[in-house]
């Protein structure tokens, strides 16, 4: 009996521990391998290093000791002499070269900020370029423009490297050889155009620049040429639907900040659809409940692939992509009172319809499909809900794309007979579904291209007349109707290039001056002053100007019945799989082929770097006997991919596979790195016809050809083991108790005497998991600001990625209303399990879930719907840091301002600190990643190194590095305050991540300043610290994720 | 001359002095012994074996001469090793006294010395940014557009000035700039270098710290050719940070520090006391 009592006490203690540990309703898992792994795999995952340490070699056995001694002496002798020689090295002579005539505004060592655009993907995105000594080193969003709202997405941040790209053509190329004089280029081009035996075509992406448009116009007039627009990503569905419904061929602006209920049918509006940065900024405004206003918008996502937007939804349902139209029709019928036929599990569609009607005028339904009929239904739904005029603005349309499939198709058919083709920035050979045919046709036609690199389309061009990079150009764009964004050069031309507008006008016969002050400058000034009536210098300063836009009538004139009948007749069940083609957040449409940051940014959902793959649902993989890492052949609809690895994706709909676009590029390059041959081109699967483009291919078959592919995933290691660092609650629970999940306060007793941080600054950071969408903009921004190296696929596989900041993505099961399985660990379960003689474990619960499926056998149904939480993690700057106490040389210490300092030159590479860090945020430089031909990325060439931030040390091999809370920015802010004889204000010191976040999820500041935002975060009941019970006292707060869902059913 | 404890010349001097003194002492002892023994011999008295002859010499005779030689040599090598280690640890990269030839023999004695031009007239950004910045040629031309120093060179332009004029494309005969001339920046040899691992900001010291240029750079106005006056070692920086006080009274940024000091009746706070020795103040 005594023993029983003791056991009872222990159980009670441990169950209390369990309650506090698993406060959250949900159990989180990082990936299927953690969830269902056998003990051996589990142990492997929890290892610090992925490779087995060669213990036998290190320890050795006595038989080999004698030879080891000799070797030891050899090494010892060699290293002594090596060191001696090294010590005799003379310090190299350094030179200092001032300007010849220093511009007044330049202060060497100070950054100047210019408003310009970043133009790799969608033209005319307003940014602020941070310029040091005449070269831009960072891009951040323009704080005033509605499009950027102070931030740029991950791909936009990374786009600065396309300026410093060694693959850019340094000089124009004529007939295969470089020429330095542009007059030779012009002579050749004029010769080609004069002798053109057929039509002359100008092929470009959608032009939103009135300057470029005017130049194309002049060229067309001079040579009787035709202008064909080609965009790799088509929005013809929305445009055609709006044309039919409202008479305006436009992509509207969506105001997510005005919407209380958002329903998205496969539109990845937070990641890649239309204008993700702006949508994220607007969307997040309604996602953060506060004590004063404990409300948040409701977001439903109905999609087939798990997209970034889907991970942020309150409710997410997976449907087969081909049925999306039918679901839309059903929703429309429910809204109009006719009663829909298709339903989602748990009668969700009815629920959605009810909520939408209740939120009339504040509702928004969007669809990512490019099918015109589906978009007509969406328009009809929005019209019923009164969205036009509030959440949808047809007048402030997005000039993203005016791609006409029919016109381009006729161009492709006639390309072989063309007299000359002038390719501007379009790359149809790569991204057109029938690019191969086009390439064949273009072989016999003289091609003149203004592309900056030699890509798939410009490969066989006769004349390469490379364009300036956006950051070297004067231009003005109209990305949104009425919103003009200007671009000014922030660096003098790196190479001998000429802007496309100037080239076209020269070839049209105009005399265009070629000098330092480009002719385009005058054209832009003329446009701003004459056409817009603005003070040109003021517009350049602000970066944009907003003009009022004309009204577009929002009376719906579309025909729902014909659209729904079209949908019904077009619907066919797939005989194989449905293939949904999508864009990844970092890579987008593939324009940035050789940008290492875009590829090393882990995909927000799968955490895979450097590859594209076939994603498939668990159920389908198990049914067909496939495993993750199998290599498959994908074929269908006339296209084929020989080998592509398979990835199992929780949350993906059954019968649907997904392949990302933007891979499989072949740009001419001398670099020898992982980017050269990356992934496979999935564009041939795109269904493009004269009526439109569909990113859904049907009847696609998969055949396994091999196995054992190892993805370079960043989140395959380290285990959660039931720890409670993710706290999640529902909005109802929040309304009842603002401090839900954070009730238990840990009492920690410290062995160390505490330091009084109340004087001076105490830097801290708060991350709002409601606002964080997982977009990754912070990760790339941190890379650029802190000179973090790129390591390549092989190193990422060995878990040696160098992300100072990572975004962890956790899955948890989404219990639907009619599921009775409990996924909660609580006191009742503990007692139950104890009686059974085993602890409640994840494995046991899963087994229980599987048994609950209707068919009785395991059909992995619970993988169809998962919830996802994103948690950005960086160095927590613990006030009781476990890393600081174990450094043998005190390379890492704590400052009086609460920063955990890392002194690279003192570090000897013991890696004990990395071992001791419970958050595993310390990254070790296993190699010297700069000036190293084995890592032939931008650090390995002089041009790429121009992007380095001169205020931050570039680390060599053998030292640890980690987030420093951008101490260089903190120090600069303090210095500016001291020089200006004032106190430091909140917002002076900003970390790169906080600055980059589109949704302002990251708040950084001095918690000793009572007026700062971070001080308010400390008072916010939602805030908690990660792994608080360990006693590290971190300086980073996380805010509990609140979802606008009903409470889960608990047993 | 400021220098660390392990200043090169002092250390070497002490070591050499010690060796020399030891040698002299040994020599004197030997001479004394020899003379004493001769005297004792002459007087015919019994020469008592000395302490040395009784206790030490027999032991020394039993030693293997090879081993003794090796040990002496080993001892010298050890001393050399200690010296070398010390050198490697503290002296590599220290360029105190470095005075390279510059492309133009710019005399600070004439400009900063005789004419008393303020350092920050030319080195304009010393108070504003992390670089003090070597002035660009247009600063020089502010005066030298007119001042061609022909009086000193018999009517011809000074040869050093000609170098300047060539770099900016200035024709002294017509006093105009030639727009087609190929201009190039002057390639000055940088004297004061800190390794990349250390961040140093001039404006912090010049504007906030009110440190005079000469404190670190020495009497530049007396240097015909600029040389590095200080060692620029971390210990040298830390030393000053430990001694120098912060002007908390006249800077609103330090308002709270000032208030607290007033309350505690403290009069002086050094940079070190205010956190100036923390690693990430200079290493990031």
CSV table of C-alpha atoms in Angstrom, one decimal, chain A residues 86-89 91-103 106-110 132-133 755 759 761 890-891 893-897 899 901-906 950-954 964 967-968 971-984, chain B residues 87-88 92-95 98 124-125 127-131 133-139 167-168 183-191 193-199 201 203-205 207-208 234 250-256 260 274-275 278-284:
chain,number,residue,atom,x,y,z
A,86,UNK,CA,52.1,31.7,-41.2
A,87,UNK,CA,53.3,33.9,-38.4
A,88,UNK,CA,56.0,35.2,-40.6
A,89,UNK,CA,53.4,36.5,-43.1
A,91,UNK,CA,50.4,42.2,-43.3
A,92,UNK,CA,49.2,43.1,-46.8
A,93,UNK,CA,49.3,46.7,-48.0
A,94,UNK,CA,45.8,48.3,-48.1
A,95,UNK,CA,44.8,51.2,-50.1
A,96,UNK,CA,42.3,53.9,-49.6
A,97,UNK,CA,40.7,55.4,-52.7
A,98,UNK,CA,38.5,58.4,-52.1
A,99,UNK,CA,36.2,59.9,-54.7
A,100,UNK,CA,37.6,62.2,-57.3
A,101,UNK,CA,34.7,64.5,-56.8
A,102,UNK,CA,32.6,63.4,-53.8
A,103,UNK,CA,28.9,64.0,-54.2
A,106,UNK,CA,27.4,60.9,-49.8
A,107,UNK,CA,29.0,60.2,-46.5
A,108,UNK,CA,31.2,57.1,-46.6
A,109,UNK,CA,30.0,54.8,-43.9
A,110,UNK,CA,26.4,56.2,-44.0
A,132,UNK,CA,26.2,52.3,-49.2
A,133,UNK,CA,28.8,54.2,-51.1
A,755,UNK,CA,21.8,41.2,-13.1
A,759,UNK,CA,18.9,50.7,-16.2
A,761,UNK,CA,18.3,49.4,-22.6
A,890,UNK,CA,34.1,33.1,-23.3
A,891,UNK,CA,33.4,33.8,-27.0
A,893,UNK,CA,28.9,36.6,-23.3
A,894,UNK,CA,25.9,38.6,-22.2
A,895,UNK,CA,25.8,42.3,-22.5
A,896,UNK,CA,24.3,44.7,-20.0
A,897,UNK,CA,21.5,45.4,-22.5
A,899,UNK,CA,22.0,40.8,-25.8
A,901,UNK,CA,26.9,38.5,-27.8
A,902,UNK,CA,28.9,36.3,-30.2
A,903,UNK,CA,32.5,37.3,-30.6
A,904,UNK,CA,33.6,35.4,-33.7
A,905,UNK,CA,37.3,36.0,-33.4
A,906,UNK,CA,37.5,34.5,-30.0
A,950,UNK,CA,30.0,46.3,-44.5
A,951,UNK,CA,29.0,46.7,-40.9
A,952,UNK,CA,28.9,43.0,-40.2
A,953,UNK,CA,31.8,40.6,-40.1
A,954,UNK,CA,32.0,37.9,-42.7
A,964,UNK,CA,22.5,39.0,-32.9
A,967,UNK,CA,23.4,44.6,-33.0
A,968,UNK,CA,24.8,46.6,-35.8
A,971,UNK,CA,24.6,50.3,-32.1
A,972,UNK,CA,23.9,52.6,-35.0
A,973,UNK,CA,20.6,53.7,-33.5
A,974,UNK,CA,22.2,54.5,-30.2
A,975,UNK,CA,25.0,56.4,-31.9
A,976,UNK,CA,22.6,58.5,-33.9
A,977,UNK,CA,20.7,59.3,-30.7
A,978,UNK,CA,23.9,60.3,-29.0
A,979,UNK,CA,25.1,62.5,-31.9
A,980,UNK,CA,21.7,64.1,-32.2
A,981,UNK,CA,21.7,64.7,-28.4
A,982,UNK,CA,18.4,63.0,-27.8
A,983,UNK,CA,17.1,59.8,-26.2
A,984,UNK,CA,16.6,56.7,-28.2
B,87,UNK,CA,55.1,37.9,-30.3
B,88,UNK,CA,52.5,35.9,-32.1
B,92,UNK,CA,51.2,40.2,-35.3
B,93,UNK,CA,49.5,42.8,-37.4
B,94,UNK,CA,50.6,45.6,-35.1
B,95,UNK,CA,51.9,48.3,-37.4
B,98,UNK,CA,54.2,52.2,-40.1
B,124,UNK,CA,35.1,65.7,-43.1
B,125,UNK,CA,33.2,62.6,-42.1
B,127,UNK,CA,32.4,63.4,-36.8
B,128,UNK,CA,29.6,61.9,-38.8
B,129,UNK,CA,30.4,58.3,-39.8
B,130,UNK,CA,32.6,55.4,-38.9
B,131,UNK,CA,35.2,56.4,-41.5
B,133,UNK,CA,37.7,59.3,-44.8
B,134,UNK,CA,40.6,60.5,-46.7
B,135,UNK,CA,39.5,63.6,-48.5
B,136,UNK,CA,38.5,63.4,-52.1
B,137,UNK,CA,40.4,65.4,-54.6
B,138,UNK,CA,37.8,68.1,-54.9
B,139,UNK,CA,38.7,69.1,-51.3
B,167,UNK,CA,44.5,63.0,-61.3
B,168,UNK,CA,41.6,65.5,-61.6
B,183,UNK,CA,40.6,61.3,-64.2
B,184,UNK,CA,41.5,58.8,-61.5
B,185,UNK,CA,41.3,58.7,-57.8
B,186,UNK,CA,44.5,59.0,-55.8
B,187,UNK,CA,45.6,55.6,-54.5
B,188,UNK,CA,46.6,56.5,-50.9
B,189,UNK,CA,48.3,53.8,-48.9
B,190,UNK,CA,46.1,53.2,-45.8
B,191,UNK,CA,48.1,53.4,-42.6
B,193,UNK,CA,44.0,49.4,-40.4
B,194,UNK,CA,41.8,47.4,-38.0
B,195,UNK,CA,41.0,43.8,-38.8
B,196,UNK,CA,37.5,43.1,-40.1
B,197,UNK,CA,36.6,41.5,-36.9
B,198,UNK,CA,36.7,44.8,-35.1
B,199,UNK,CA,34.2,47.6,-35.7
B,201,UNK,CA,33.3,54.2,-35.4
B,203,UNK,CA,31.9,59.7,-35.0
B,204,UNK,CA,31.3,57.9,-31.7
B,205,UNK,CA,34.7,59.0,-30.5
B,207,UNK,CA,31.5,63.7,-31.6
B,208,UNK,CA,30.2,61.9,-28.6
B,234,UNK,CA,42.7,46.0,-28.3
B,250,UNK,CA,25.6,67.6,-21.9
B,251,UNK,CA,24.0,64.7,-23.7
B,252,UNK,CA,20.3,64.0,-23.4
B,253,UNK,CA,20.9,60.4,-24.3
B,254,UNK,CA,22.6,59.9,-20.9
B,255,UNK,CA,20.0,61.8,-19.0
B,256,UNK,CA,19.1,58.8,-16.8
B,260,UNK,CA,21.5,58.4,-11.1
B,274,UNK,CA,28.9,52.1,-18.7
B,275,UNK,CA,29.3,48.9,-20.6
B,278,UNK,CA,31.2,44.5,-23.7
B,279,UNK,CA,32.2,42.4,-26.7
B,280,UNK,CA,29.4,43.3,-29.0
B,281,UNK,CA,30.2,47.0,-28.8
B,282,UNK,CA,33.0,46.5,-31.2
B,283,UNK,CA,32.8,42.9,-32.4
B,284,UNK,CA,29.9,42.2,-34.6
